[in-house]
Amino acid sequence: MSQTPGTLLAALRAEPPLVQCITNYVAMNIAANVLLAAGASPAMVSDAEEAGEFAGIAGALTVNIGTLSPPFVDGMRAAIAGAEAAGRPWVLDPVACQATTYRRRVSAELAAQRPAIIRGNASEILALAGEESRGQGVDGRDAVETAEDGARRLALQTGAVVAVTGEVDFVTDGNRHARVEGGSVFMPINTAMGCSLTCLCGAYAAVADDPFDAAIAALAHFAVAGRHAHEGATGPGSFAPRFLDALHAVTPEMLDAEAKIHSVDEVVA
């Protein structure tokens, strides 16, 4: 990594980036709070009338297909065009892209628009890579390691850094590969955790020189905060507020000291 997670967190908090989040209705409030706790500034701007213009002033754009509709997709297209015109990075979250024909079509179209980062669970990444997955709806039922080779090929195909999140996260740009450990067993049973992580990837992409470093930093921040929030939590309900507090409490020094990041020479074929 040319920039450590701690270095990027310090940059993020020194000049909080404005992150345009086109995310699903379930995730909007949670994702906004996650970005604020981490140190960034969220803006949930999705309508096609203004999404493209707003993308030109945001530091980064995130696009989440969780609650698809034609007007929502129009806003995504306008925002992506605006981000590209302004040279801003954008992040794709292909939520449940394996579930329906409409989702498969939209996610494939958006992935072809050169996102800086694609973040999804193993089932979503397998489907987007053109492979069979066991996912049902938003639930990822495939293990991260089964999606590693597909993630590598998807990264080479799209030019994006691909982050497969799960018990142990996997990040690849097609040539470099890394795993990130940490978090809590309560994270998968708190709604919008993955969607919020996508937004945090956007925040880090806004301040990073390399989207590979940005994705690792966002995942590491989540993992370290999740591990701290787990202490004293008795279930998903008590975990949620502790997680926001932990995101806010993580310092750059703590992040570099506690992040469990491992370089990977080969991926699973």
mmCIF file of C-alpha atoms in Angstrom:
data_model
loop_
_atom_site.group_PDB
_atom_site.id
_atom_site.type_symbol
_atom_site.label_atom_id
_atom_site.label_comp_id
_atom_site.label_asym_id
_atom_site.label_seq_id
_atom_site.Cartn_x
_atom_site.Cartn_y
_atom_site.Cartn_z
ATOM 1 C CA MET A 1 0.000 0.000 0.000
ATOM 2 C CA SER A 2 1.321 3.428 -0.888
ATOM 3 C CA GLN A 3 -0.989 5.082 1.670
ATOM 4 C CA THR A 4 -1.800 3.328 4.936
ATOM 5 C CA PRO A 5 -5.354 3.265 6.328
ATOM 6 C CA GLY A 6 -4.267 5.581 9.135
ATOM 7 C CA THR A 7 -2.780 8.075 6.702
ATOM 8 C CA LEU A 8 -6.016 8.115 4.726
ATOM 9 C CA LEU A 9 -8.177 8.455 7.848
ATOM 10 C CA ALA A 10 -6.102 11.455 8.900
ATOM 11 C CA ALA A 11 -6.595 13.005 5.457
ATOM 12 C CA LEU A 12 -10.327 12.279 5.554
ATOM 13 C CA ARG A 13 -10.740 14.007 8.906
ATOM 14 C CA ALA A 14 -8.475 16.930 8.023
ATOM 15 C CA GLU A 15 -10.682 17.826 5.044
ATOM 16 C CA PRO A 16 -13.963 15.850 5.286
ATOM 17 C CA PRO A 17 -15.018 14.846 1.770
ATOM 18 C CA LEU A 18 -18.563 15.393 0.532
ATOM 19 C CA VAL A 19 -19.866 11.983 -0.556
ATOM 20 C CA GLN A 20 -22.916 11.737 -2.802
ATOM 21 C CA CYS A 21 -24.742 8.564 -1.797
ATOM 22 C CA ILE A 22 -27.344 7.105 -4.124
ATOM 23 C CA THR A 23 -28.343 4.290 -1.837
ATOM 24 C CA ASN A 24 -31.486 2.359 -1.007
ATOM 25 C CA TYR A 25 -34.270 3.624 1.214
ATOM 26 C CA VAL A 26 -33.460 1.153 3.980
ATOM 27 C CA ALA A 27 -29.850 2.329 4.218
ATOM 28 C CA MET A 28 -30.040 6.111 3.860
ATOM 29 C CA ASN A 29 -30.194 7.106 7.521
ATOM 30 C CA ILE A 30 -27.732 4.455 8.669
ATOM 31 C CA ALA A 31 -25.245 5.215 5.905
ATOM 32 C CA ALA A 32 -25.400 8.946 6.608
ATOM 33 C CA ASN A 33 -24.695 8.339 10.292
ATOM 34 C CA VAL A 34 -21.803 6.008 9.455
ATOM 35 C CA LEU A 35 -20.170 8.631 7.237
ATOM 36 C CA LEU A 36 -20.632 11.341 9.851
ATOM 37 C CA ALA A 37 -19.194 9.114 12.582
ATOM 38 C CA ALA A 38 -16.189 8.251 10.427
ATOM 39 C CA GLY A 39 -15.532 11.916 9.634
ATOM 40 C CA ALA A 40 -17.023 12.445 6.161
ATOM 41 C CA SER A 41 -20.012 14.463 4.940
ATOM 42 C CA PRO A 42 -22.946 12.570 3.340
ATOM 43 C CA ALA A 43 -25.429 13.867 0.774
ATOM 44 C CA MET A 44 -28.318 11.663 -0.343
ATOM 45 C CA VAL A 45 -28.883 13.240 -3.766
ATOM 46 C CA SER A 46 -30.421 10.854 -6.288
ATOM 47 C CA ASP A 47 -32.920 12.596 -8.581
ATOM 48 C CA ALA A 48 -31.840 12.882 -12.214
ATOM 49 C CA GLU A 49 -32.741 16.590 -12.213
ATOM 50 C CA GLU A 50 -29.774 17.377 -9.967
ATOM 51 C CA ALA A 51 -27.735 14.191 -9.468
ATOM 52 C CA GLY A 52 -25.363 14.858 -12.353
ATOM 53 C CA GLU A 53 -24.715 18.449 -11.362
ATOM 54 C CA PHE A 54 -24.204 17.499 -7.720
ATOM 55 C CA ALA A 55 -21.694 14.788 -8.641
ATOM 56 C CA GLY A 56 -19.494 17.521 -10.042
ATOM 57 C CA ILE A 57 -19.113 19.161 -6.633
ATOM 58 C CA ALA A 58 -18.945 16.001 -4.492
ATOM 59 C CA GLY A 59 -15.630 14.404 -3.668
ATOM 60 C CA ALA A 60 -16.953 10.967 -4.619
ATOM 61 C CA LEU A 61 -20.152 9.198 -5.648
ATOM 62 C CA THR A 62 -21.557 5.892 -4.413
ATOM 63 C CA VAL A 63 -24.274 3.986 -6.285
ATOM 64 C CA ASN A 64 -26.303 1.255 -4.582
ATOM 65 C CA ILE A 65 -29.023 -0.636 -6.511
ATOM 66 C CA GLY A 66 -30.864 -1.945 -3.446
ATOM 67 C CA THR A 67 -34.278 -0.391 -4.153
ATOM 68 C CA LEU A 68 -34.317 -0.124 -7.924
ATOM 69 C CA SER A 69 -36.847 1.820 -9.981
ATOM 70 C CA PRO A 70 -36.570 3.458 -13.408
ATOM 71 C CA PRO A 71 -36.398 7.011 -11.939
ATOM 72 C CA PHE A 72 -33.737 5.863 -9.468
ATOM 73 C CA VAL A 73 -31.688 4.337 -12.281
ATOM 74 C CA ASP A 74 -32.002 7.554 -14.292
ATOM 75 C CA GLY A 75 -30.514 9.389 -11.327
ATOM 76 C CA MET A 76 -27.675 6.875 -11.150
ATOM 77 C CA ARG A 77 -26.861 7.322 -14.819
ATOM 78 C CA ALA A 78 -26.904 11.111 -14.522
ATOM 79 C CA ALA A 79 -24.707 11.056 -11.414
ATOM 80 C CA ILE A 80 -22.172 8.685 -12.966
ATOM 81 C CA ALA A 81 -21.939 10.900 -16.039
ATOM 82 C CA GLY A 82 -21.440 13.929 -13.815
ATOM 83 C CA ALA A 83 -18.766 12.191 -11.742
ATOM 84 C CA GLU A 84 -16.909 11.053 -14.846
ATOM 85 C CA ALA A 85 -17.020 14.529 -16.370
ATOM 86 C CA ALA A 86 -15.597 16.022 -13.170
ATOM 87 C CA GLY A 87 -12.991 13.296 -12.689
ATOM 88 C CA ARG A 88 -14.528 12.094 -9.431
ATOM 89 C CA PRO A 89 -14.262 8.448 -8.309
ATOM 90 C CA TRP A 90 -17.446 6.435 -7.903
ATOM 91 C CA VAL A 91 -18.287 3.170 -6.161
ATOM 92 C CA LEU A 92 -20.816 0.522 -7.202
ATOM 93 C CA ASP A 93 -22.758 -1.721 -4.820
ATOM 94 C CA PRO A 94 -24.623 -4.347 -6.929
ATOM 95 C CA VAL A 95 -27.118 -5.314 -4.220
ATOM 96 C CA ALA A 96 -28.808 -8.669 -4.938
ATOM 97 C CA CYS A 97 -27.768 -8.407 -8.583
ATOM 98 C CA GLN A 98 -28.343 -12.145 -8.960
ATOM 99 C CA ALA A 99 -32.015 -11.966 -7.950
ATOM 100 C CA THR A 100 -33.858 -10.691 -11.054
ATOM 101 C CA THR A 101 -33.354 -10.012 -14.744
ATOM 102 C CA TYR A 102 -33.777 -6.275 -14.121
ATOM 103 C CA ARG A 103 -31.059 -6.246 -11.471
ATOM 104 C CA ARG A 104 -28.694 -8.275 -13.616
ATOM 105 C CA ARG A 105 -29.172 -5.896 -16.532
ATOM 106 C CA VAL A 106 -28.752 -2.695 -14.519
ATOM 107 C CA SER A 107 -25.759 -3.935 -12.523
ATOM 108 C CA ALA A 108 -23.974 -5.095 -15.698
ATOM 109 C CA GLU A 109 -24.657 -1.732 -17.353
ATOM 110 C CA LEU A 110 -23.306 0.213 -14.385
ATOM 111 C CA ALA A 111 -20.266 -2.026 -13.929
ATOM 112 C CA ALA A 112 -19.315 -1.252 -17.533
ATOM 113 C CA GLN A 113 -19.160 2.477 -16.652
ATOM 114 C CA ARG A 114 -15.727 2.147 -15.031
ATOM 115 C CA PRO A 115 -16.361 2.437 -11.282
ATOM 116 C CA ALA A 116 -13.288 2.939 -9.139
ATOM 117 C CA ILE A 117 -14.486 0.305 -6.654
ATOM 118 C CA ILE A 118 -17.115 -2.440 -6.734
ATOM 119 C CA ARG A 119 -18.115 -3.684 -3.268
ATOM 120 C CA GLY A 120 -20.419 -6.611 -2.653
ATOM 121 C CA ASN A 121 -20.855 -9.872 -0.817
ATOM 122 C CA ALA A 122 -19.574 -13.076 -2.390
ATOM 123 C CA SER A 123 -22.919 -13.992 -3.982
ATOM 124 C CA GLU A 124 -23.210 -10.584 -5.644
ATOM 125 C CA ILE A 125 -19.641 -10.596 -6.933
ATOM 126 C CA LEU A 126 -20.005 -14.125 -8.293
ATOM 127 C CA ALA A 127 -23.172 -13.135 -10.150
ATOM 128 C CA LEU A 128 -21.666 -9.921 -11.517
ATOM 129 C CA ALA A 129 -18.670 -11.942 -12.718
ATOM 130 C CA GLY A 130 -21.042 -14.223 -14.622
ATOM 131 C CA GLU A 131 -20.829 -17.190 -12.278
ATOM 132 C CA GLU A 132 -23.451 -19.155 -10.357
ATOM 133 C CA SER A 133 -24.195 -18.012 -6.818
ATOM 134 C CA ARG A 134 -26.348 -19.335 -3.988
ATOM 135 C CA GLY A 135 -27.522 -15.885 -2.895
ATOM 136 C CA GLN A 136 -31.211 -15.249 -2.308
ATOM 137 C CA GLY A 137 -32.252 -11.618 -2.303
ATOM 138 C CA VAL A 138 -29.773 -9.493 -0.376
ATOM 139 C CA ASP A 139 -28.471 -12.464 1.602
ATOM 140 C CA GLY A 140 -25.021 -13.643 0.606
ATOM 141 C CA ARG A 141 -24.852 -17.430 0.927
ATOM 142 C CA ASP A 142 -21.493 -18.006 -0.703
ATOM 143 C CA ALA A 143 -18.148 -17.959 1.092
ATOM 144 C CA VAL A 144 -15.759 -15.141 0.255
ATOM 145 C CA GLU A 145 -13.042 -17.532 -0.925
ATOM 146 C CA THR A 146 -15.341 -18.988 -3.596
ATOM 147 C CA ALA A 147 -15.586 -15.530 -5.198
ATOM 148 C CA GLU A 148 -11.898 -14.627 -5.183
ATOM 149 C CA ASP A 149 -11.095 -15.796 -8.702
ATOM 150 C CA GLY A 150 -14.293 -14.222 -10.060
ATOM 151 C CA ALA A 151 -13.428 -10.977 -8.286
ATOM 152 C CA ARG A 152 -10.001 -10.942 -9.907
ATOM 153 C CA ARG A 153 -11.475 -11.466 -13.367
ATOM 154 C CA LEU A 154 -14.171 -8.847 -12.720
ATOM 155 C CA ALA A 155 -11.485 -6.367 -11.698
ATOM 156 C CA LEU A 156 -9.510 -6.998 -14.893
ATOM 157 C CA GLN A 157 -12.666 -6.753 -16.984
ATOM 158 C CA THR A 158 -14.003 -3.511 -15.476
ATOM 159 C CA GLY A 159 -10.841 -1.760 -14.333
ATOM 160 C CA ALA A 160 -12.332 -1.505 -10.836
ATOM 161 C CA VAL A 161 -10.947 -2.543 -7.500
ATOM 162 C CA VAL A 162 -13.284 -5.311 -6.327
ATOM 163 C CA ALA A 163 -13.962 -5.752 -2.608
ATOM 164 C CA VAL A 164 -15.685 -8.964 -1.534
ATOM 165 C CA THR A 165 -16.881 -8.545 2.031
ATOM 166 C CA GLY A 166 -17.717 -11.244 4.538
ATOM 167 C CA GLU A 167 -16.136 -12.951 7.518
ATOM 168 C CA VAL A 168 -12.708 -12.155 6.032
ATOM 169 C CA ASP A 169 -12.777 -9.525 3.284
ATOM 170 C CA PHE A 170 -10.930 -9.887 -0.014
ATOM 171 C CA VAL A 171 -9.745 -6.963 -2.165
ATOM 172 C CA THR A 172 -8.234 -7.144 -5.645
ATOM 173 C CA ASP A 173 -7.455 -4.935 -8.621
ATOM 174 C CA GLY A 174 -6.716 -8.012 -10.706
ATOM 175 C CA ASN A 175 -3.008 -7.971 -9.929
ATOM 176 C CA ARG A 176 -2.757 -7.034 -6.257
ATOM 177 C CA HIS A 177 -4.756 -8.968 -3.675
ATOM 178 C CA ALA A 178 -5.301 -8.527 0.060
ATOM 179 C CA ARG A 179 -7.470 -9.852 2.875
ATOM 180 C CA VAL A 180 -8.803 -7.821 5.787
ATOM 181 C CA GLU A 181 -9.807 -9.474 9.073
ATOM 182 C CA GLY A 182 -11.894 -8.199 11.958
ATOM 183 C CA GLY A 183 -15.426 -7.055 12.683
ATOM 184 C CA SER A 184 -18.148 -8.762 14.684
ATOM 185 C CA VAL A 185 -20.657 -11.572 14.296
ATOM 186 C CA PHE A 186 -23.352 -8.944 14.936
ATOM 187 C CA MET A 187 -22.517 -7.025 11.757
ATOM 188 C CA PRO A 188 -24.298 -9.362 9.296
ATOM 189 C CA ILE A 189 -27.487 -9.137 11.381
ATOM 190 C CA ASN A 190 -27.577 -5.343 11.414
ATOM 191 C CA THR A 191 -29.330 -3.935 8.361
ATOM 192 C CA ALA A 192 -27.430 -1.741 5.881
ATOM 193 C CA MET A 193 -23.968 -2.556 7.185
ATOM 194 C CA GLY A 194 -22.703 -3.451 3.728
ATOM 195 C CA CYS A 195 -24.481 -0.501 2.128
ATOM 196 C CA SER A 196 -22.883 1.831 4.661
ATOM 197 C CA LEU A 197 -19.483 0.293 4.007
ATOM 198 C CA THR A 198 -19.901 1.090 0.320
ATOM 199 C CA CYS A 199 -20.478 4.738 1.231
ATOM 200 C CA LEU A 200 -17.369 4.698 3.407
ATOM 201 C CA CYS A 201 -15.408 3.284 0.451
ATOM 202 C CA GLY A 202 -16.517 6.402 -1.418
ATOM 203 C CA ALA A 203 -15.273 8.656 1.377
ATOM 204 C CA TYR A 204 -11.859 7.025 1.336
ATOM 205 C CA ALA A 205 -11.750 7.049 -2.476
ATOM 206 C CA ALA A 206 -12.213 10.831 -2.341
ATOM 207 C CA VAL A 207 -8.963 11.270 -0.394
ATOM 208 C CA ALA A 208 -6.828 8.392 -1.720
ATOM 209 C CA ASP A 209 -4.420 8.359 -4.630
ATOM 210 C CA ASP A 210 -5.214 4.693 -5.322
ATOM 211 C CA PRO A 211 -8.680 3.075 -5.035
ATOM 212 C CA PHE A 212 -6.989 -0.148 -3.906
ATOM 213 C CA ASP A 213 -5.685 1.681 -0.823
ATOM 214 C CA ALA A 214 -9.087 3.359 -0.373
ATOM 215 C CA ALA A 215 -10.994 0.070 -0.333
ATOM 216 C CA ILE A 216 -8.570 -1.520 2.138
ATOM 217 C CA ALA A 217 -8.735 1.526 4.421
ATOM 218 C CA ALA A 218 -12.542 1.547 4.472
ATOM 219 C CA LEU A 219 -12.716 -2.184 5.183
ATOM 220 C CA ALA A 220 -10.054 -1.910 7.863
ATOM 221 C CA HIS A 221 -11.860 1.000 9.552
ATOM 222 C CA PHE A 222 -15.066 -1.054 9.627
ATOM 223 C CA ALA A 223 -13.228 -4.135 10.893
ATOM 224 C CA VAL A 224 -11.428 -2.356 13.722
ATOM 225 C CA ALA A 225 -14.560 -0.469 14.775
ATOM 226 C CA GLY A 226 -16.618 -3.650 14.638
ATOM 227 C CA ARG A 227 -14.170 -5.471 16.863
ATOM 228 C CA HIS A 228 -14.271 -2.697 19.457
ATOM 229 C CA ALA A 229 -18.064 -2.358 19.278
ATOM 230 C CA HIS A 230 -18.462 -6.074 19.882
ATOM 231 C CA GLU A 231 -16.945 -5.704 23.334
ATOM 232 C CA GLY A 232 -19.854 -5.267 25.731
ATOM 233 C CA ALA A 233 -22.548 -5.748 23.093
ATOM 234 C CA THR A 234 -25.114 -8.425 23.940
ATOM 235 C CA GLY A 235 -26.767 -8.601 20.524
ATOM 236 C CA PRO A 236 -27.376 -6.699 17.286
ATOM 237 C CA GLY A 237 -29.467 -4.023 19.002
ATOM 238 C CA SER A 238 -26.843 -3.008 21.512
ATOM 239 C CA PHE A 239 -24.112 -3.395 18.898
ATOM 240 C CA ALA A 240 -25.495 -0.750 16.493
ATOM 241 C CA PRO A 241 -24.945 2.391 18.625
ATOM 242 C CA ARG A 242 -21.642 1.018 19.892
ATOM 243 C CA PHE A 243 -20.510 0.648 16.288
ATOM 244 C CA LEU A 244 -21.163 4.311 15.471
ATOM 245 C CA ASP A 245 -19.271 5.312 18.605
ATOM 246 C CA ALA A 246 -16.398 3.006 17.677
ATOM 247 C CA LEU A 247 -16.161 4.358 14.118
ATOM 248 C CA HIS A 248 -15.852 7.832 15.590
ATOM 249 C CA ALA A 249 -13.341 6.757 18.246
ATOM 250 C CA VAL A 250 -10.898 5.046 15.876
ATOM 251 C CA THR A 251 -7.830 7.234 15.429
ATOM 252 C CA PRO A 252 -5.342 7.085 12.549
ATOM 253 C CA GLU A 253 -2.741 5.644 14.902
ATOM 254 C CA MET A 254 -5.170 3.016 16.217
ATOM 255 C CA LEU A 255 -6.207 2.063 12.702
ATOM 256 C CA ASP A 256 -2.652 1.422 11.540
ATOM 257 C CA ALA A 257 -1.787 -0.437 14.745
ATOM 258 C CA GLU A 258 -4.852 -2.689 14.858
ATOM 259 C CA ALA A 259 -5.795 -3.287 11.213
ATOM 260 C CA LYS A 260 -5.283 -6.904 10.176
ATOM 261 C CA ILE A 261 -4.362 -6.680 6.488
ATOM 262 C CA HIS A 262 -2.626 -9.508 4.677
ATOM 263 C CA SER A 263 -1.198 -9.419 1.160
ATOM 264 C CA VAL A 264 -2.129 -12.427 -0.972
ATOM 265 C CA ASP A 265 0.147 -13.846 -3.666
ATOM 266 C CA GLU A 266 -2.470 -16.026 -5.363
ATOM 267 C CA VAL A 267 -6.232 -16.232 -5.502
ATOM 268 C CA VAL A 268 -8.400 -19.331 -5.321
ATOM 269 C CA ALA A 269 -9.088 -20.686 -8.811
#
